Coordinates of C-alpha atoms and ligand atoms in Angstrom, one line a residue:
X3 CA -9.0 22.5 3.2
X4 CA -8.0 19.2 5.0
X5 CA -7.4 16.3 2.7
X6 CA -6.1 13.0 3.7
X7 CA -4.5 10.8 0.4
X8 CA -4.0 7.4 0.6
X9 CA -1.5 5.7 -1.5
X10 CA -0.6 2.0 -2.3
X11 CA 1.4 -0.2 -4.7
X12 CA -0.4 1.5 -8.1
X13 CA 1.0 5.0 -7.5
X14 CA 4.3 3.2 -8.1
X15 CA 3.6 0.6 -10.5
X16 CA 4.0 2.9 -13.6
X17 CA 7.6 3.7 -12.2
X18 CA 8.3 0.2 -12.3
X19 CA 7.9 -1.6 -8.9
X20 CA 6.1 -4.4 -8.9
X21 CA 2.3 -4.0 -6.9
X22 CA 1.4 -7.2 -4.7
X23 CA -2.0 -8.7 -5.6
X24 CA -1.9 -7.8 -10.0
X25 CA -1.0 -10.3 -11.8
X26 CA 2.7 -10.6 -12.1
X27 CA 2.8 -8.7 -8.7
X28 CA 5.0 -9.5 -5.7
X29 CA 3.0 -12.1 -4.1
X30 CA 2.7 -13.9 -7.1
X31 CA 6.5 -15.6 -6.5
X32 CA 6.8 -15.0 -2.5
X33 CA 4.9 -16.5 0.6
X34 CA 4.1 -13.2 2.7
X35 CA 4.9 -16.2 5.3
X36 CA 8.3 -16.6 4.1
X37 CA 9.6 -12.8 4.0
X38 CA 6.6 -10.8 5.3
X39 CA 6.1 -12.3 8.7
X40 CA 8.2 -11.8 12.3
X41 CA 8.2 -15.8 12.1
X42 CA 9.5 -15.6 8.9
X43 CA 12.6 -13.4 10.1
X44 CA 13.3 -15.7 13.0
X45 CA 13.3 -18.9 11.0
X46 CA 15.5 -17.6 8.0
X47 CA 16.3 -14.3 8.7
X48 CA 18.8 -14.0 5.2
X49 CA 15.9 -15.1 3.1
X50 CA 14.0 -11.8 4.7
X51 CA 17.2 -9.6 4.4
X52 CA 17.4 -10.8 0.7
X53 CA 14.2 -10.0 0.2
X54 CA 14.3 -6.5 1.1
X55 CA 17.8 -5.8 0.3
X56 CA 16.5 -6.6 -3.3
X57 CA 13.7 -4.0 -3.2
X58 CA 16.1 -2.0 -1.8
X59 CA 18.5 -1.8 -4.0
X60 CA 16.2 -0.8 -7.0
X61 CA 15.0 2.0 -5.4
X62 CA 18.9 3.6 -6.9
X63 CA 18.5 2.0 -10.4
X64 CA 18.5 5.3 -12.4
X65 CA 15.5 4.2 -14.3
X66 CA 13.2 4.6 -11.2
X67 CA 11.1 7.4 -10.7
X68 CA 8.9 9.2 -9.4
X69 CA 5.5 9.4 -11.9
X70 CA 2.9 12.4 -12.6
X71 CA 0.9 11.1 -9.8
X72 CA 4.0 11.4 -7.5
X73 CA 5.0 15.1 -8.6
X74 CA 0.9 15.9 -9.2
X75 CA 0.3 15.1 -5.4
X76 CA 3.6 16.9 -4.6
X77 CA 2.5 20.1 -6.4
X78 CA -1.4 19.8 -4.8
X79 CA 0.2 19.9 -1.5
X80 CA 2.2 23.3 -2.1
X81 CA -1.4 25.1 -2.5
X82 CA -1.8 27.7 0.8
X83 CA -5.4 26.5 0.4
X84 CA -4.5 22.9 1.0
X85 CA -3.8 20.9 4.2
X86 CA -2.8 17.6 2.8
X87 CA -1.9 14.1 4.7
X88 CA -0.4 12.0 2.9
X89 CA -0.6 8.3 4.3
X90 CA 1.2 5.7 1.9
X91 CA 1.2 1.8 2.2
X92 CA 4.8 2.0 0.4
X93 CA 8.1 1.4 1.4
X94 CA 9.7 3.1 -1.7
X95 CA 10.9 6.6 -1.7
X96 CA 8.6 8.0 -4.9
X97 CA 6.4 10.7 -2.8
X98 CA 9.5 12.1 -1.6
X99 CA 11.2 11.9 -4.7
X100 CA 8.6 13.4 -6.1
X101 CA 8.7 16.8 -4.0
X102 CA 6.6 15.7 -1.0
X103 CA 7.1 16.2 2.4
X104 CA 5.9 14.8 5.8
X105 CA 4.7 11.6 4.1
X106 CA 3.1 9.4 6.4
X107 CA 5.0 5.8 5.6
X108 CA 2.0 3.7 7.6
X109 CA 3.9 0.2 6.4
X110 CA 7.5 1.4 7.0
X111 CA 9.9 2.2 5.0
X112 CA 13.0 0.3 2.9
X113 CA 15.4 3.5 3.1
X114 CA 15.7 2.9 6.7
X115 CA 16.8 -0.1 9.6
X116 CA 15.8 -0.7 13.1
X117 CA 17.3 -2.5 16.3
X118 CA 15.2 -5.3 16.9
X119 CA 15.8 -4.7 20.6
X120 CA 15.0 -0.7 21.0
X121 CA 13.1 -0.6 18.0
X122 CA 15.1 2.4 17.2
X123 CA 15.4 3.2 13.7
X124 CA 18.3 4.6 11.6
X125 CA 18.3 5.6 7.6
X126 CA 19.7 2.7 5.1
X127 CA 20.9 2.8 2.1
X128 CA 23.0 -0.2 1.6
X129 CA 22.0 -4.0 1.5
X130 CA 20.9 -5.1 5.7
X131 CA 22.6 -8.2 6.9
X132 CA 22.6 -10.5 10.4
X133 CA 26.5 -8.9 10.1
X134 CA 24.7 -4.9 10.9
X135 CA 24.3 -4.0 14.8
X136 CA 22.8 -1.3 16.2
X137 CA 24.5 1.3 18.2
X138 CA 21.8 1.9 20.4
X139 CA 22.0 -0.7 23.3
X140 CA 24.7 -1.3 25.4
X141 CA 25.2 -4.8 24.2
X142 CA 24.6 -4.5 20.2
X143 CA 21.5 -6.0 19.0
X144 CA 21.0 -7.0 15.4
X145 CA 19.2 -4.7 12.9
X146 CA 15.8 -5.8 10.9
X147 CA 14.4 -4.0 7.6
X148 CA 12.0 -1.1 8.7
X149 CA 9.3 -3.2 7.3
X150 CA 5.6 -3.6 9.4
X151 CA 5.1 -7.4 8.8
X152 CA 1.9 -9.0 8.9
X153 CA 0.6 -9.5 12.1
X154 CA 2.2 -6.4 13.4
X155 CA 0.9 -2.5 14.0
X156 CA 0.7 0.1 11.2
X157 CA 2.3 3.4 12.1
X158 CA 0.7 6.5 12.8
X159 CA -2.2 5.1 13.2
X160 CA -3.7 7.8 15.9
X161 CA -2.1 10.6 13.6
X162 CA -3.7 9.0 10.6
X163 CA -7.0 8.8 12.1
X164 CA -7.5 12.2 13.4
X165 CA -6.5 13.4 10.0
X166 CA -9.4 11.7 8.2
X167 CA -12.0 12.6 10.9
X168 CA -10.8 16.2 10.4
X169 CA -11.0 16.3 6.5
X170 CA -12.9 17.5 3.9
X171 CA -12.2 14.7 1.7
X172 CA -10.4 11.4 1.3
X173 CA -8.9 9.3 -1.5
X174 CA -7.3 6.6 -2.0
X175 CA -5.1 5.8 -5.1
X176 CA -3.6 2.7 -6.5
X177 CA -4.9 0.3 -3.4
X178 CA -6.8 -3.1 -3.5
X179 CA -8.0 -2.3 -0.4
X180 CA -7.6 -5.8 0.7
X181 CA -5.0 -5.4 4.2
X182 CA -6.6 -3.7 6.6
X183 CA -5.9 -1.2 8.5
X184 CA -5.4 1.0 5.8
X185 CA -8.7 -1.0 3.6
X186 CA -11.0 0.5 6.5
X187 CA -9.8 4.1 6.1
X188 CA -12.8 5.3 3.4
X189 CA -15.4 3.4 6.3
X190 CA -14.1 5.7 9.1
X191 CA -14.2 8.8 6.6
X192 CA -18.0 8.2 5.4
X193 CA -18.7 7.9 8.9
X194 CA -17.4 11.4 10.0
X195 CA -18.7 12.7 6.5
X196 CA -16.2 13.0 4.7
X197 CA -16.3 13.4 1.1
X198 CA -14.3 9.9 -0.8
X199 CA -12.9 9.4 -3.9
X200 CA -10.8 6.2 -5.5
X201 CA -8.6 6.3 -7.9
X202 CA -7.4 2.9 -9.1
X203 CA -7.0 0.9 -12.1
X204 CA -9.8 -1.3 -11.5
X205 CA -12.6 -1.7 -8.8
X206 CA -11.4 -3.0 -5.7
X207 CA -13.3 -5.3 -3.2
X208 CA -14.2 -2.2 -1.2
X209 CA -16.8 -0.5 -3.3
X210 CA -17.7 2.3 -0.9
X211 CA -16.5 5.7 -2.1
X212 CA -18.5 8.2 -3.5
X213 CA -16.5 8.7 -6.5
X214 CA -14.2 6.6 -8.5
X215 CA -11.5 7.3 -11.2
X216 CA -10.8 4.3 -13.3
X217 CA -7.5 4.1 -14.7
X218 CA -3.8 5.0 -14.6
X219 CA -3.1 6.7 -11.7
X220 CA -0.8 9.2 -13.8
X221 CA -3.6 10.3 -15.8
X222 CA -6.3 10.0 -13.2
X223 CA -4.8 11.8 -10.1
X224 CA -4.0 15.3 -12.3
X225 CA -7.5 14.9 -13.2
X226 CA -9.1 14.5 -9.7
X227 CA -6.8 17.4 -8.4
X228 CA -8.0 19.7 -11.4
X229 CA -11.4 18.4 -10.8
X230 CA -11.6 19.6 -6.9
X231 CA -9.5 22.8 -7.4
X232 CA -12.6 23.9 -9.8
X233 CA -15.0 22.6 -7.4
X234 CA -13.9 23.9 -3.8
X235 CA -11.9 27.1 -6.1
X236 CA -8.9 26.2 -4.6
X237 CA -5.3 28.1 -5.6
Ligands
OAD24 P1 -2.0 -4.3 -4.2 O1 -1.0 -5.0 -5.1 O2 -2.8 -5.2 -3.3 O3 -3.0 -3.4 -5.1 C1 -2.5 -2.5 -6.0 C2 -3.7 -1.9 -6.7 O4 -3.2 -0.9 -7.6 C3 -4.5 -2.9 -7.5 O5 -5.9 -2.7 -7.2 C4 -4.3 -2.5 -9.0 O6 -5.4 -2.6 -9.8 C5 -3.9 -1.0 -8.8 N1 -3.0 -0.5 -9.9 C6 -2.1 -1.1 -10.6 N2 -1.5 -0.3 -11.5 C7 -2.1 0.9 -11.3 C8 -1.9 2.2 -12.0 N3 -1.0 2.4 -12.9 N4 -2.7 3.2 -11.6 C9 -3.6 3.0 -10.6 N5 -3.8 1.8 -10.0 C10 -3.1 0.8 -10.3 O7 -1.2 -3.2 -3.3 P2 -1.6 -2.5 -2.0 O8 -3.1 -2.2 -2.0 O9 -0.7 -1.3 -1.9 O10 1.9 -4.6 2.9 O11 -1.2 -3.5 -0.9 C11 -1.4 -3.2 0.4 C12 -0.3 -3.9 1.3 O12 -0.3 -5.3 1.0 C13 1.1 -3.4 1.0 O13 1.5 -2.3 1.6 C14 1.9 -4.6 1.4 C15 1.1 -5.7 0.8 O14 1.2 -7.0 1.4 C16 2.9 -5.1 3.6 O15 3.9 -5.6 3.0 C17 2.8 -5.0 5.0

């Protein structure tokens, strides 16, 4: 069975990293025009290293990790019977922490650095600085955080799509569904009939999925993955 899971900032909020829109979140303190924004990097480009190098950096503090949702989604995957895409809006490292493979990082990733010039990208594990060059180009070019700002393209997106209109079902887990692409995902699965489920703490703005799980995405994702191995008897 082909199933296409969407993640955002809730899967990781029980971990300990801070989701955007809640309250505390990271937009609460930060412009997304200060750090968030190409603009933003050519203006003050240390402010938007900081930034990262700061999420960055807590991705190693031993308290961080992955959550039952993480390893749940991890262990759904394993099934023979299941073809699973996993699409996540985060830049942590949780899925694969949590045992998954192949994850789909549609906003980037924090673990990893790329030439502004070639737009080649190279894993990172310490702090990025305007000091860091590439080793790609003839003439070495500076290195930016792996990060897809607003106003640029998602990743994958033609992988991502053909996934969904090829699945049997869709959810989405721990998203507010308001930054699109990623908010129009369920709209594109309901139009090639595809079954959709959320799972989030609260309702979102985008109230058109055919089933919902309210609550805590470590106690509602084991559910919805016990819930459709009885339905589609899946092992
Ligand atoms: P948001 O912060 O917008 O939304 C997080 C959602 O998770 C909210 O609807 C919360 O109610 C829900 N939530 C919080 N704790 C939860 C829990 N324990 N279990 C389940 N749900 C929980 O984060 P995203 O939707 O991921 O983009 O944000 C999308 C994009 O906006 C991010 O990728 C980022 C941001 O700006 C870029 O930086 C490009």
């Amino acid at each position: 069975m082909n199933i296409v899971v969407l993640t955002g900032a809730g899967i990781s909020a029980e971990s300990g990293i801070r989701t955007f829109r809640d309250s505390g979140g990271l937009w609460e303190n930060e412009r997304i025009e200060d750090v968030a924004t190409p603009e933003a990097f050519s203006a003050n480009p240390n402010r938007v290293y900081d930034f990262y190098n700061t999420r960055r950096q807590q991705l190693f503090d031993p308290q961080l990790q992955p959550n039952k949702a993480h390893v749940a989604l991890a262990e759904f995957a394993r099934l023979s019977s299941v073809n699973m895409t996993l699409v996540t809006q985060n830049v942590d490292n949780l899925h694969e922490r949590g045992g998954s493979d192949n994850v789909v990082h549609m906003h980037g990733e924090l673990l990893s650095a790329k030439c502004v010039k070639s737009h080649e990208t190279v894993r990172w594990n310490g702090d990025l600085t305007a000091l860091n060059t590439c080793q790609c180009c003839q003439l070495a070019q500076p290195m930016r955080p792996d990060i897809v700002w607003f106003g640029e393209m998602p990743l994958y997106m033609e992988r991502i799509y053909q996934a969904i209109e090829t699945a049997s079902l869709f959810c989405a887990i721990g998203t507010s569904g308001s930054v699109y692409p990623a908010a129009g995902f369920v709209d594109i699965a309901r139009q090639c009939d595809v079954e959709t489920t959320l799972i989030n703490l609260d309702e979102t703005d985008n109230g058109h999925f055919d089933n919902r799980y309210l609550g805590k995405a470590s106690e509602c994702v084991p559910r919805w993955i016990e819930s459709v191995k009885a339905k589609y008897e899946l092992d």
